[in-house]
Amino acid sequence: MSITEQNIKNKANKEYKNGNYNEAVKLYSEAINASPKTSTYYANRAAALIMTARYNEAIEDCKIATELDTCNVKAYLRAGKCYLHVGNIDASLENYQKALQLEPTNAQADREYKSAQLVKNYIQQTVTYIDSKRYDLVETCLSRAIALVDADHVPVKWLLWQAECAIEQRKFIEAGELVNRLLRKSSQNPDALYMRGCVFYGQGDNAKAAAHCVEALRCDPDFSKARLLLKKARLLDSLKEQGNGAFKTGRFDEAYEHYTSALAVDDTNALMNSRLYSNRAAVLQKMKKFQEALSDCNQAIELDSTFVKVYSRRAGCYMELEKYEEAARDYKYLAELEPSNREYRTQLRKAELEQKKALRKDYYKTLNLDKNATESEIKKSYRKLALQNHPDKNPDNKEAEARFKEVGEAYAILSDPEKKARYDSGVDIENGGMGDAGFGGGVDMNDLFMQMFGGGGGGFGHGHGHGHGHGHGHGHGHSHGHGQGGFPQGGGYSFRFG
């Protein structure tokens, strides 16, 4: 070794010790130029390259160093470290084994060899868990493997596995950060472009997913996964937009079919399918199929419990199905989630009021009507039920007698505009109630009946009888002659019951 070479080497060693690794690389290169057959210079330059994370360049220097000197233990150790950092674990283990063959008691070689073996085990487990889709365990194994290498320069394949694991666990922000890290290193990496497309696809942005797949295919025309994802993203986007268009123009049957077809495209796309179920629920609501709409809302929430919009839609279904307690629960959740949203608070109060109203007697159900019944429908239903259950037509039938009273009570409220308005609005609840029957002083069922059917003397039949008081006690008599419907005609017999 000449004096010049020795001086250069000494300067390089000094720069290395001072942490000036790039300067050390330059000086070791000068030494190599001066003496290209000296193994030590290559091994030393590899050490400086490792400190600047230029692992592939360091590997080439280690190869030359071991070719020039097959007993250069430091070169094998540095090669083992570099191969481990770039993810070539088998090559790493091979170099550590060569170092240990030369120096079986070398503690550094033994320690780093065992560390590389651990990494190999973690990566083998990672592959197994990916194949079985046990992504929680994939995450654990990868984290342990990465802890044993340079965390700032994780092998590309491992980062792709991490991104895939995050996507499958619907951690899309984390997955996006991992993929962006790869794309900053290589913007034309087809695997990274494809994985970025997967992130957008999982987030429901099919247009961006398709764009990234197109770019990945431009870099690698034979990339089958990118081609398949591109096809699904475009099909989903098309069907969803067709469904939206049909819904907006009132073509609900057509909208339903488009959303249903979209749901069949990919049953693994949880977020997109959650939106599709919600959209189809909106269609079903318009079609008055509230139970089916509720089922779709539940499916949407099961797929994405953070999807706020569908809770409001489900609450609407509950209201239509008169499941007020469930509706109030959803509106309460929304009101707590968005305290400034006045609509949620209004709907919550409405649901709570309906829940209280549901505890009263349901006069509409008593008359076999829905809450939108017209005046004529109320009158018609009362007439029919009163005739069916009148005590004269059902002698000694307590159930019919009770039913006749219930029908009369319901009609007394629903036939009176003022009382009906109070009943419908729930004012009776908020103001302390109207009493069980809400008659505010009592109404005679026969009076109601006679108002509806007419007749003389306020009674039925022809005969004699006696009673006590008004609205209590009972009469006794014999009726003679029957008119239309089996009810006696004429006056004189007043049927009373308590």
PDB file of C-alpha atoms in Angstrom, residues 220-488:
ATOM      1  CA  ASP A 220     -47.576  -3.084 -16.799  1.00  0.00           C
ATOM      2  CA  PRO A 221     -50.118  -4.070 -19.489  1.00  0.00           C
ATOM      3  CA  ASP A 222     -50.267  -7.656 -18.129  1.00  0.00           C
ATOM      4  CA  PHE A 223     -51.287  -6.594 -14.619  1.00  0.00           C
ATOM      5  CA  SER A 224     -54.419  -8.774 -14.265  1.00  0.00           C
ATOM      6  CA  LYS A 225     -55.423  -7.515 -10.800  1.00  0.00           C
ATOM      7  CA  ALA A 226     -55.460  -3.928 -12.022  1.00  0.00           C
ATOM      8  CA  ARG A 227     -57.546  -4.913 -15.029  1.00  0.00           C
ATOM      9  CA  LEU A 228     -60.112  -6.696 -12.844  1.00  0.00           C
ATOM     10  CA  LEU A 229     -60.365  -3.767 -10.411  1.00  0.00           C
ATOM     11  CA  LEU A 230     -60.766  -1.348 -13.322  1.00  0.00           C
ATOM     12  CA  LYS A 231     -63.682  -3.391 -14.654  1.00  0.00           C
ATOM     13  CA  LYS A 232     -65.442  -3.526 -11.268  1.00  0.00           C
ATOM     14  CA  ALA A 233     -64.920   0.172 -10.525  1.00  0.00           C
ATOM     15  CA  ARG A 234     -66.341   1.257 -13.882  1.00  0.00           C
ATOM     16  CA  LEU A 235     -69.313  -1.115 -13.644  1.00  0.00           C
ATOM     17  CA  LEU A 236     -70.170   0.009 -10.120  1.00  0.00           C
ATOM     18  CA  ASP A 237     -69.937   3.659 -11.084  1.00  0.00           C
ATOM     19  CA  SER A 238     -72.177   3.116 -14.098  1.00  0.00           C
ATOM     20  CA  LEU A 239     -74.881   1.185 -12.223  1.00  0.00           C
ATOM     21  CA  LYS A 240     -74.878   3.597  -9.296  1.00  0.00           C
ATOM     22  CA  GLU A 241     -75.235   6.627 -11.567  1.00  0.00           C
ATOM     23  CA  GLN A 242     -78.035   4.947 -13.516  1.00  0.00           C
ATOM     24  CA  GLY A 243     -79.796   4.219 -10.233  1.00  0.00           C
ATOM     25  CA  ASN A 244     -79.385   7.811  -9.077  1.00  0.00           C
ATOM     26  CA  GLY A 245     -80.735   9.121 -12.377  1.00  0.00           C
ATOM     27  CA  ALA A 246     -83.778   6.856 -12.282  1.00  0.00           C
ATOM     28  CA  PHE A 247     -84.492   7.819  -8.661  1.00  0.00           C
ATOM     29  CA  LYS A 248     -84.347  11.542  -9.382  1.00  0.00           C
ATOM     30  CA  THR A 249     -86.859  11.181 -12.208  1.00  0.00           C
ATOM     31  CA  GLY A 250     -89.273   9.037 -10.195  1.00  0.00           C
ATOM     32  CA  ARG A 251     -88.579   5.743 -11.993  1.00  0.00           C
ATOM     33  CA  PHE A 252     -88.356   3.804  -8.759  1.00  0.00           C
ATOM     34  CA  ASP A 253     -88.665   0.255 -10.115  1.00  0.00           C
ATOM     35  CA  GLU A 254     -85.797   0.948 -12.483  1.00  0.00           C
ATOM     36  CA  ALA A 255     -83.709   2.586  -9.747  1.00  0.00           C
ATOM     37  CA  TYR A 256     -84.284  -0.452  -7.532  1.00  0.00           C
ATOM     38  CA  GLU A 257     -83.020  -2.796 -10.251  1.00  0.00           C
ATOM     39  CA  HIS A 258     -79.873  -0.713 -10.880  1.00  0.00           C
ATOM     40  CA  TYR A 259     -78.958  -0.575  -7.201  1.00  0.00           C
ATOM     41  CA  THR A 260     -79.628  -4.300  -6.829  1.00  0.00           C
ATOM     42  CA  SER A 261     -77.368  -5.055  -9.801  1.00  0.00           C
ATOM     43  CA  ALA A 262     -74.654  -2.844  -8.309  1.00  0.00           C
ATOM     44  CA  LEU A 263     -74.848  -4.741  -5.025  1.00  0.00           C
ATOM     45  CA  ALA A 264     -74.091  -7.964  -6.887  1.00  0.00           C
ATOM     46  CA  VAL A 265     -70.818  -6.650  -8.366  1.00  0.00           C
ATOM     47  CA  ASP A 266     -68.564  -7.041  -5.305  1.00  0.00           C
ATOM     48  CA  ASP A 267     -69.810  -8.289  -1.955  1.00  0.00           C
ATOM     49  CA  THR A 268     -66.444  -7.436  -0.321  1.00  0.00           C
ATOM     50  CA  ASN A 269     -66.703  -3.683  -0.930  1.00  0.00           C
ATOM     51  CA  ALA A 270     -68.291  -2.818   2.417  1.00  0.00           C
ATOM     52  CA  LEU A 271     -68.348   0.968   2.173  1.00  0.00           C
ATOM     53  CA  MET A 272     -69.743   1.123  -1.363  1.00  0.00           C
ATOM     54  CA  ASN A 273     -72.342  -1.541  -0.624  1.00  0.00           C
ATOM     55  CA  SER A 274     -73.370   0.357   2.494  1.00  0.00           C
ATOM     56  CA  ARG A 275     -74.174   3.372   0.285  1.00  0.00           C
ATOM     57  CA  LEU A 276     -75.957   1.212  -2.236  1.00  0.00           C
ATOM     58  CA  TYR A 277     -78.160  -0.372   0.438  1.00  0.00           C
ATOM     59  CA  SER A 278     -78.958   3.104   1.739  1.00  0.00           C
ATOM     60  CA  ASN A 279     -79.865   4.299  -1.759  1.00  0.00           C
ATOM     61  CA  ARG A 280     -82.058   1.277  -2.341  1.00  0.00           C
ATOM     62  CA  ALA A 281     -83.739   1.912   1.018  1.00  0.00           C
ATOM     63  CA  ALA A 282     -84.614   5.414  -0.202  1.00  0.00           C
ATOM     64  CA  VAL A 283     -86.238   3.853  -3.266  1.00  0.00           C
ATOM     65  CA  LEU A 284     -88.199   1.412  -1.123  1.00  0.00           C
ATOM     66  CA  GLN A 285     -89.399   4.281   1.067  1.00  0.00           C
ATOM     67  CA  LYS A 286     -90.776   6.009  -2.010  1.00  0.00           C
ATOM     68  CA  MET A 287     -92.489   2.744  -2.927  1.00  0.00           C
ATOM     69  CA  LYS A 288     -94.033   2.582   0.581  1.00  0.00           C
ATOM     70  CA  LYS A 289     -92.207  -0.683   1.292  1.00  0.00           C
ATOM     71  CA  PHE A 290     -91.008   0.393   4.691  1.00  0.00           C
ATOM     72  CA  GLN A 291     -90.184  -3.009   6.146  1.00  0.00           C
ATOM     73  CA  GLU A 292     -87.929  -3.807   3.198  1.00  0.00           C
ATOM     74  CA  ALA A 293     -86.423  -0.328   3.417  1.00  0.00           C
ATOM     75  CA  LEU A 294     -85.692  -0.919   7.108  1.00  0.00           C
ATOM     76  CA  SER A 295     -83.928  -4.166   6.261  1.00  0.00           C
ATOM     77  CA  ASP A 296     -81.706  -2.355   3.743  1.00  0.00           C
ATOM     78  CA  CYS A 297     -80.909   0.359   6.293  1.00  0.00           C
ATOM     79  CA  ASN A 298     -79.833  -2.297   8.780  1.00  0.00           C
ATOM     80  CA  GLN A 299     -77.614  -3.884   6.141  1.00  0.00           C
ATOM     81  CA  ALA A 300     -76.033  -0.510   5.407  1.00  0.00           C
ATOM     82  CA  ILE A 301     -75.287   0.118   9.089  1.00  0.00           C
ATOM     83  CA  GLU A 302     -73.886  -3.373   9.561  1.00  0.00           C
ATOM     84  CA  LEU A 303     -71.428  -2.704   6.730  1.00  0.00           C
ATOM     85  CA  ASP A 304     -70.507   0.795   7.889  1.00  0.00           C
ATOM     86  CA  SER A 305     -71.632   1.847  11.356  1.00  0.00           C
ATOM     87  CA  THR A 306     -70.130   5.334  10.817  1.00  0.00           C
ATOM     88  CA  PHE A 307     -72.479   6.139   7.906  1.00  0.00           C
ATOM     89  CA  VAL A 308     -74.549   8.869   9.553  1.00  0.00           C
ATOM     90  CA  LYS A 309     -77.061   9.471   6.764  1.00  0.00           C
ATOM     91  CA  VAL A 310     -78.547   5.999   6.913  1.00  0.00           C
ATOM     92  CA  TYR A 311     -79.468   6.348  10.608  1.00  0.00           C
ATOM     93  CA  SER A 312     -81.815   9.180   9.669  1.00  0.00           C
ATOM     94  CA  ARG A 313     -83.262   7.067   6.879  1.00  0.00           C
ATOM     95  CA  ARG A 314     -83.757   4.135   9.231  1.00  0.00           C
ATOM     96  CA  ALA A 315     -85.447   6.378  11.797  1.00  0.00           C
ATOM     97  CA  GLY A 316     -87.889   7.447   9.075  1.00  0.00           C
ATOM     98  CA  CYS A 317     -88.702   3.796   8.390  1.00  0.00           C
ATOM     99  CA  TYR A 318     -89.271   3.159  12.082  1.00  0.00           C
ATOM    100  CA  MET A 319     -91.673   6.108  12.213  1.00  0.00           C
ATOM    101  CA  GLU A 320     -93.686   4.767   9.275  1.00  0.00           C
ATOM    102  CA  LEU A 321     -93.786   1.331  10.899  1.00  0.00           C
ATOM    103  CA  GLU A 322     -94.886   2.927  14.188  1.00  0.00           C
ATOM    104  CA  LYS A 323     -91.772   1.680  15.974  1.00  0.00           C
ATOM    105  CA  TYR A 324     -91.369   4.938  17.819  1.00  0.00           C
ATOM    106  CA  GLU A 325     -88.990   3.761  20.517  1.00  0.00           C
ATOM    107  CA  GLU A 326     -86.491   2.611  17.880  1.00  0.00           C
ATOM    108  CA  ALA A 327     -86.972   5.827  15.896  1.00  0.00           C
ATOM    109  CA  ALA A 328     -86.329   7.922  19.011  1.00  0.00           C
ATOM    110  CA  ARG A 329     -83.156   5.946  19.693  1.00  0.00           C
ATOM    111  CA  ASP A 330     -81.780   6.710  16.214  1.00  0.00           C
ATOM    112  CA  TYR A 331     -82.751  10.386  16.353  1.00  0.00           C
ATOM    113  CA  LYS A 332     -81.182  10.689  19.804  1.00  0.00           C
ATOM    114  CA  TYR A 333     -77.940   9.211  18.465  1.00  0.00           C
ATOM    115  CA  LEU A 334     -77.964  11.698  15.584  1.00  0.00           C
ATOM    116  CA  ALA A 335     -78.815  14.653  17.830  1.00  0.00           C
ATOM    117  CA  GLU A 336     -75.922  13.778  20.153  1.00  0.00           C
ATOM    118  CA  LEU A 337     -73.611  13.298  17.175  1.00  0.00           C
ATOM    119  CA  GLU A 338     -74.571  16.665  15.652  1.00  0.00           C
ATOM    120  CA  PRO A 339     -75.892  18.904  18.468  1.00  0.00           C
ATOM    121  CA  SER A 340     -76.267  21.887  16.122  1.00  0.00           C
ATOM    122  CA  ASN A 341     -78.635  20.025  13.773  1.00  0.00           C
ATOM    123  CA  ARG A 342     -82.112  21.374  14.579  1.00  0.00           C
ATOM    124  CA  GLU A 343     -83.856  18.878  12.295  1.00  0.00           C
ATOM    125  CA  TYR A 344     -82.589  15.933  14.344  1.00  0.00           C
ATOM    126  CA  ARG A 345     -83.803  17.523  17.585  1.00  0.00           C
ATOM    127  CA  THR A 346     -87.204  18.245  16.037  1.00  0.00           C
ATOM    128  CA  GLN A 347     -87.558  14.677  14.789  1.00  0.00           C
ATOM    129  CA  LEU A 348     -86.459  13.326  18.168  1.00  0.00           C
ATOM    130  CA  ARG A 349     -89.223  15.286  19.937  1.00  0.00           C
ATOM    131  CA  LYS A 350     -91.724  14.057  17.377  1.00  0.00           C
ATOM    132  CA  ALA A 351     -90.658  10.422  17.846  1.00  0.00           C
ATOM    133  CA  GLU A 352     -90.801  10.732  21.630  1.00  0.00           C
ATOM    134  CA  LEU A 353     -94.295  12.240  21.410  1.00  0.00           C
ATOM    135  CA  GLU A 354     -95.465   9.456  19.106  1.00  0.00           C
ATOM    136  CA  GLN A 355     -93.965   6.961  21.538  1.00  0.00           C
ATOM    137  CA  LYS A 356     -96.103   8.431  24.340  1.00  0.00           C
ATOM    138  CA  LYS A 357     -99.149   8.555  22.098  1.00  0.00           C
ATOM    139  CA  ALA A 358     -98.682   4.891  21.286  1.00  0.00           C
ATOM    140  CA  LEU A 359     -99.239   4.065  24.941  1.00  0.00           C
ATOM    141  CA  ARG A 360    -102.796   5.469  24.748  1.00  0.00           C
ATOM    142  CA  LYS A 361    -105.727   3.694  23.220  1.00  0.00           C
ATOM    143  CA  ASP A 362    -105.305   3.683  19.473  1.00  0.00           C
ATOM    144  CA  TYR A 363    -108.695   4.825  18.233  1.00  0.00           C
ATOM    145  CA  TYR A 364    -107.706   4.382  14.621  1.00  0.00           C
ATOM    146  CA  LYS A 365    -106.841   0.736  15.193  1.00  0.00           C
ATOM    147  CA  THR A 366    -110.064   0.293  17.136  1.00  0.00           C
ATOM    148  CA  LEU A 367    -111.941   1.308  13.972  1.00  0.00           C
ATOM    149  CA  ASN A 368    -109.592  -0.696  11.729  1.00  0.00           C
ATOM    150  CA  LEU A 369    -108.288   2.480  10.120  1.00  0.00           C
ATOM    151  CA  ASP A 370    -104.930   4.095   9.471  1.00  0.00           C
ATOM    152  CA  LYS A 371    -104.100   7.554  10.742  1.00  0.00           C
ATOM    153  CA  ASN A 372    -104.848   9.196   7.425  1.00  0.00           C
ATOM    154  CA  ALA A 373    -108.483   8.061   7.382  1.00  0.00           C
ATOM    155  CA  THR A 374    -111.013  10.564   6.062  1.00  0.00           C
ATOM    156  CA  GLU A 375    -114.208  11.665   7.807  1.00  0.00           C
ATOM    157  CA  SER A 376    -116.317   9.430   5.593  1.00  0.00           C
ATOM    158  CA  GLU A 377    -114.022   6.445   6.181  1.00  0.00           C
ATOM    159  CA  ILE A 378    -114.266   6.980   9.937  1.00  0.00           C
ATOM    160  CA  LYS A 379    -118.055   7.135   9.747  1.00  0.00           C
ATOM    161  CA  LYS A 380    -118.288   4.099   7.486  1.00  0.00           C
ATOM    162  CA  SER A 381    -116.059   1.970   9.694  1.00  0.00           C
ATOM    163  CA  TYR A 382    -117.911   2.960  12.840  1.00  0.00           C
ATOM    164  CA  ARG A 383    -121.263   2.118  11.247  1.00  0.00           C
ATOM    165  CA  LYS A 384    -120.030  -1.322  10.242  1.00  0.00           C
ATOM    166  CA  LEU A 385    -118.413  -2.175  13.595  1.00  0.00           C
ATOM    167  CA  ALA A 386    -121.260  -0.762  15.687  1.00  0.00           C
ATOM    168  CA  LEU A 387    -123.791  -2.895  13.794  1.00  0.00           C
ATOM    169  CA  GLN A 388    -121.604  -5.976  14.153  1.00  0.00           C
ATOM    170  CA  ASN A 389    -121.105  -5.579  17.901  1.00  0.00           C
ATOM    171  CA  HIS A 390    -124.386  -4.011  19.077  1.00  0.00           C
ATOM    172  CA  PRO A 391    -125.638  -5.815  22.221  1.00  0.00           C
ATOM    173  CA  ASP A 392    -129.069  -6.362  20.696  1.00  0.00           C
ATOM    174  CA  LYS A 393    -127.397  -8.366  17.969  1.00  0.00           C
ATOM    175  CA  ASN A 394    -125.119 -10.151  20.438  1.00  0.00           C
ATOM    176  CA  PRO A 395    -127.211 -10.893  23.542  1.00  0.00           C
ATOM    177  CA  ASP A 396    -125.286 -11.997  26.607  1.00  0.00           C
ATOM    178  CA  ASN A 397    -122.007 -11.529  24.743  1.00  0.00           C
ATOM    179  CA  LYS A 398    -119.724  -9.532  27.015  1.00  0.00           C
ATOM    180  CA  GLU A 399    -116.940  -9.361  24.462  1.00  0.00           C
ATOM    181  CA  ALA A 400    -119.255  -7.828  21.849  1.00  0.00           C
ATOM    182  CA  GLU A 401    -120.609  -5.442  24.451  1.00  0.00           C
ATOM    183  CA  ALA A 402    -117.067  -4.316  25.356  1.00  0.00           C
ATOM    184  CA  ARG A 403    -116.171  -4.000  21.717  1.00  0.00           C
ATOM    185  CA  PHE A 404    -119.283  -1.910  21.077  1.00  0.00           C
ATOM    186  CA  LYS A 405    -118.200   0.455  23.840  1.00  0.00           C
ATOM    187  CA  GLU A 406    -114.631   0.705  22.434  1.00  0.00           C
ATOM    188  CA  VAL A 407    -115.931   1.450  18.955  1.00  0.00           C
ATOM    189  CA  GLY A 408    -118.242   4.126  20.309  1.00  0.00           C
ATOM    190  CA  GLU A 409    -115.468   5.656  22.374  1.00  0.00           C
ATOM    191  CA  ALA A 410    -113.164   5.820  19.331  1.00  0.00           C
ATOM    192  CA  TYR A 411    -115.865   7.325  17.169  1.00  0.00           C
ATOM    193  CA  ALA A 412    -116.708   9.930  19.810  1.00  0.00           C
ATOM    194  CA  ILE A 413    -113.176  11.276  19.535  1.00  0.00           C
ATOM    195  CA  LEU A 414    -112.483  10.857  15.810  1.00  0.00           C
ATOM    196  CA  SER A 415    -115.854  12.233  14.694  1.00  0.00           C
ATOM    197  CA  ASP A 416    -115.383  15.427  16.699  1.00  0.00           C
ATOM    198  CA  PRO A 417    -112.973  17.731  14.777  1.00  0.00           C
ATOM    199  CA  GLU A 418    -111.683  19.447  17.890  1.00  0.00           C
ATOM    200  CA  LYS A 419    -111.125  16.278  19.901  1.00  0.00           C
ATOM    201  CA  LYS A 420    -109.633  14.527  16.891  1.00  0.00           C
ATOM    202  CA  ALA A 421    -107.167  17.394  16.373  1.00  0.00           C
ATOM    203  CA  ARG A 422    -106.125  17.235  20.019  1.00  0.00           C
ATOM    204  CA  TYR A 423    -105.772  13.460  19.834  1.00  0.00           C
ATOM    205  CA  ASP A 424    -103.761  13.520  16.585  1.00  0.00           C
ATOM    206  CA  SER A 425    -101.397  16.251  17.795  1.00  0.00           C
ATOM    207  CA  GLY A 426    -100.828  14.714  21.201  1.00  0.00           C
ATOM    208  CA  VAL A 427    -101.948  17.851  23.003  1.00  0.00           C
ATOM    209  CA  ASP A 428    -103.934  15.607  25.316  1.00  0.00           C
ATOM    210  CA  ILE A 429    -100.673  14.019  26.474  1.00  0.00           C
ATOM    211  CA  GLU A 430     -98.706  17.235  26.813  1.00  0.00           C
ATOM    212  CA  ASN A 431    -101.552  18.908  28.731  1.00  0.00           C
ATOM    213  CA  GLY A 432    -102.170  16.075  31.125  1.00  0.00           C
ATOM    214  CA  GLY A 433    -104.494  13.851  29.125  1.00  0.00           C
ATOM    215  CA  MET A 434    -108.195  13.738  28.236  1.00  0.00           C
ATOM    216  CA  GLY A 435    -109.151  10.830  30.445  1.00  0.00           C
ATOM    217  CA  ASP A 436    -109.434   7.235  29.351  1.00  0.00           C
ATOM    218  CA  ALA A 437    -112.141   7.898  26.833  1.00  0.00           C
ATOM    219  CA  GLY A 438    -111.433  11.537  26.334  1.00  0.00           C
ATOM    220  CA  PHE A 439    -115.134  12.432  26.403  1.00  0.00           C
ATOM    221  CA  GLY A 440    -114.764  15.119  29.033  1.00  0.00           C
ATOM    222  CA  GLY A 441    -118.067  14.310  30.755  1.00  0.00           C
ATOM    223  CA  GLY A 442    -119.284  11.024  29.332  1.00  0.00           C
ATOM    224  CA  VAL A 443    -121.056  10.047  26.122  1.00  0.00           C
ATOM    225  CA  ASP A 444    -123.878   7.554  25.875  1.00  0.00           C
ATOM    226  CA  MET A 445    -123.141   4.835  23.329  1.00  0.00           C
ATOM    227  CA  ASN A 446    -126.790   4.551  22.311  1.00  0.00           C
ATOM    228  CA  ASP A 447    -126.901   8.279  21.653  1.00  0.00           C
ATOM    229  CA  LEU A 448    -123.940   7.915  19.338  1.00  0.00           C
ATOM    230  CA  PHE A 449    -125.558   4.944  17.662  1.00  0.00           C
ATOM    231  CA  MET A 450    -128.866   6.731  17.173  1.00  0.00           C
ATOM    232  CA  GLN A 451    -127.091   9.792  15.792  1.00  0.00           C
ATOM    233  CA  MET A 452    -125.592   7.541  13.165  1.00  0.00           C
ATOM    234  CA  PHE A 453    -128.615   5.343  12.376  1.00  0.00           C
ATOM    235  CA  GLY A 454    -131.550   7.517  13.381  1.00  0.00           C
ATOM    236  CA  GLY A 455    -134.712   6.258  15.099  1.00  0.00           C
ATOM    237  CA  GLY A 456    -137.414   7.445  17.428  1.00  0.00           C
ATOM    238  CA  GLY A 457    -137.230   7.958  21.120  1.00  0.00           C
ATOM    239  CA  GLY A 458    -133.522   7.270  21.346  1.00  0.00           C
ATOM    240  CA  GLY A 459    -133.916   3.488  21.599  1.00  0.00           C
ATOM    241  CA  PHE A 460    -134.329   0.226  19.743  1.00  0.00           C
ATOM    242  CA  GLY A 461    -137.199  -2.182  19.641  1.00  0.00           C
ATOM    243  CA  HIS A 462    -140.760  -1.886  20.782  1.00  0.00           C
ATOM    244  CA  GLY A 463    -141.705  -2.895  24.260  1.00  0.00           C
ATOM    245  CA  HIS A 464    -141.165  -1.798  27.756  1.00  0.00           C
ATOM    246  CA  GLY A 465    -138.335  -1.614  30.185  1.00  0.00           C
ATOM    247  CA  HIS A 466    -136.896   0.144  33.109  1.00  0.00           C
ATOM    248  CA  GLY A 467    -133.467   1.366  34.070  1.00  0.00           C
ATOM    249  CA  HIS A 468    -131.711   3.444  36.614  1.00  0.00           C
ATOM    250  CA  GLY A 469    -129.739   6.564  35.938  1.00  0.00           C
ATOM    251  CA  HIS A 470    -128.051   7.606  32.750  1.00  0.00           C
ATOM    252  CA  GLY A 471    -125.276   5.469  31.429  1.00  0.00           C
ATOM    253  CA  HIS A 472    -125.444   2.771  34.088  1.00  0.00           C
ATOM    254  CA  GLY A 473    -127.688  -0.076  35.091  1.00  0.00           C
ATOM    255  CA  HIS A 474    -129.532  -2.137  32.487  1.00  0.00           C
ATOM    256  CA  GLY A 475    -133.038  -2.417  31.087  1.00  0.00           C
ATOM    257  CA  HIS A 476    -135.330  -5.360  30.744  1.00  0.00           C
ATOM    258  CA  GLY A 477    -137.898  -5.748  28.053  1.00  0.00           C
ATOM    259  CA  HIS A 478    -139.215  -7.652  25.147  1.00  0.00           C
ATOM    260  CA  SER A 479    -138.869  -6.417  21.657  1.00  0.00           C
ATOM    261  CA  HIS A 480    -141.406  -7.058  18.991  1.00  0.00           C
ATOM    262  CA  GLY A 481    -140.855  -6.755  15.285  1.00  0.00           C
ATOM    263  CA  HIS A 482    -137.583  -6.379  13.477  1.00  0.00           C
ATOM    264  CA  GLY A 483    -136.601  -3.951  10.816  1.00  0.00           C
ATOM    265  CA  GLN A 484    -133.592  -3.817   8.496  1.00  0.00           C
ATOM    266  CA  GLY A 485    -130.449  -5.447   9.800  1.00  0.00           C
ATOM    267  CA  GLY A 486    -132.264  -7.360  12.543  1.00  0.00           C
ATOM    268  CA  PHE A 487    -132.681  -4.282  14.756  1.00  0.00           C
ATOM    269  CA  PRO A 488    -136.140  -3.428  16.107  1.00  0.00           C
TER     270      PRO A 488
END
